[in-house]
Amino acid sequence: MYTISIKTIRKWIADTLEQISSAPFKGWLHAKGAITEDGALLFASQNRGVTYFNASNLELAGQIEILPHPDGRIRDFCVASNMARLVAVDSTDNKAVVWDITNLTDAKEVLQYSDYEGDIIACDVNSDGLRAAIAGIRGIRIFSMSTGETVYSLHEPVFWMQFLKSPNKIAYSGSYSIKISDVETQEDFAEFYSSAVESAVFIKDESLIYTCDGKTIRLYDVEKGRCVLCFLQPPSKRVH
């Protein structure tokens, strides 16, 4: 597990929260991170660009400038598990941009999605790498990354959102609970109460989930729907 603050990236053992290593990082208030499925690369956002590191030792490996205009700010971003696409949300104009990162040294923008009114605070790509989701106070929109077509809409405030390993299942946080829903049937099959979550990460084959509300990290048992561990953390850290 990794945490990212304005000045530092840290690597932790998820079960015990023992720090393994750290590296300096010039981030910003909304810096976010993403790790590739094979665990080889760690990506972290820096204002208009994304920097990537060797995940094993946190050595700098490269950088991609995602938003070319000087006022652009990456509010959130995610990397497809097949390393073919990167999706980023621009907080200045509330749109999502999709990049082809098959070749990291020659990454290219391939799609812009702007069918959303209001601030976008989160984005994710499903496990088959075909659809992306964006979320915010106006709910969730899921769209095809090849055509830009909207394929799913949820109209309620969302503060955090993430696809599960199943490409049709999505988890999200509202004001007072976390829900796990099926995109195809639009039915909720799990729900547990929690304060508004800013970031979260599943572990143990999605049977447990760590959540962070800015002040407190909690560990939930997904099947039982209850908190099993709770502790305070400095507000500058975020779970990724």
XYZ file of C-alpha atoms in Angstrom, residues 76-78 85-90 94-99 109-116 120 122-135 139-154 161 163 167-168 170 183-184:
61
model
C -8.056 12.320 -10.267
C -6.653 9.719 -12.658
C -6.513 5.952 -13.141
C -5.263 3.487 -21.285
C -4.925 6.248 -18.690
C -7.953 8.354 -17.747
C -7.580 11.736 -16.039
C -10.098 14.308 -14.793
C -9.383 18.013 -15.354
C -14.892 19.152 -15.603
C -14.037 16.739 -18.386
C -12.259 13.397 -18.599
C -9.430 12.728 -21.028
C -8.365 9.259 -22.181
C -4.750 8.600 -23.147
C -4.673 11.580 -26.075
C -7.399 9.549 -27.838
C -10.713 10.755 -26.335
C -12.367 13.530 -24.335
C -15.597 12.979 -22.381
C -17.598 16.018 -21.246
C -21.148 14.672 -20.725
C -21.202 15.693 -17.057
C -15.865 15.597 -11.140
C -13.121 10.635 -9.137
C -12.533 8.340 -12.103
C -11.745 4.670 -12.697
C -11.383 2.060 -15.458
C -13.059 -1.351 -15.270
C -11.069 -4.586 -15.263
C -11.487 -5.400 -18.957
C -10.179 -1.949 -19.917
C -13.202 -1.071 -22.073
C -15.173 1.339 -19.891
C -14.324 4.283 -17.663
C -16.363 5.884 -14.891
C -16.391 9.423 -13.520
C -18.155 10.570 -10.346
C -23.535 11.044 -9.530
C -21.707 8.518 -11.726
C -21.362 8.247 -15.504
C -19.805 5.192 -17.138
C -18.729 5.516 -20.777
C -17.096 3.491 -23.519
C -13.449 4.463 -23.980
C -13.608 3.597 -27.681
C -16.738 5.601 -28.623
C -17.340 8.004 -25.720
C -20.932 6.756 -25.404
C -22.532 6.919 -21.933
C -23.597 3.406 -20.918
C -24.640 3.907 -17.257
C -25.799 6.812 -15.099
C -26.381 7.141 -11.363
C -15.892 5.404 -6.534
C -14.660 -0.650 -10.098
C -16.009 -5.433 -14.900
C -19.709 -4.846 -14.108
C -18.690 -0.786 -8.887
C -23.819 -1.900 -13.434
C -25.863 -4.184 -15.689
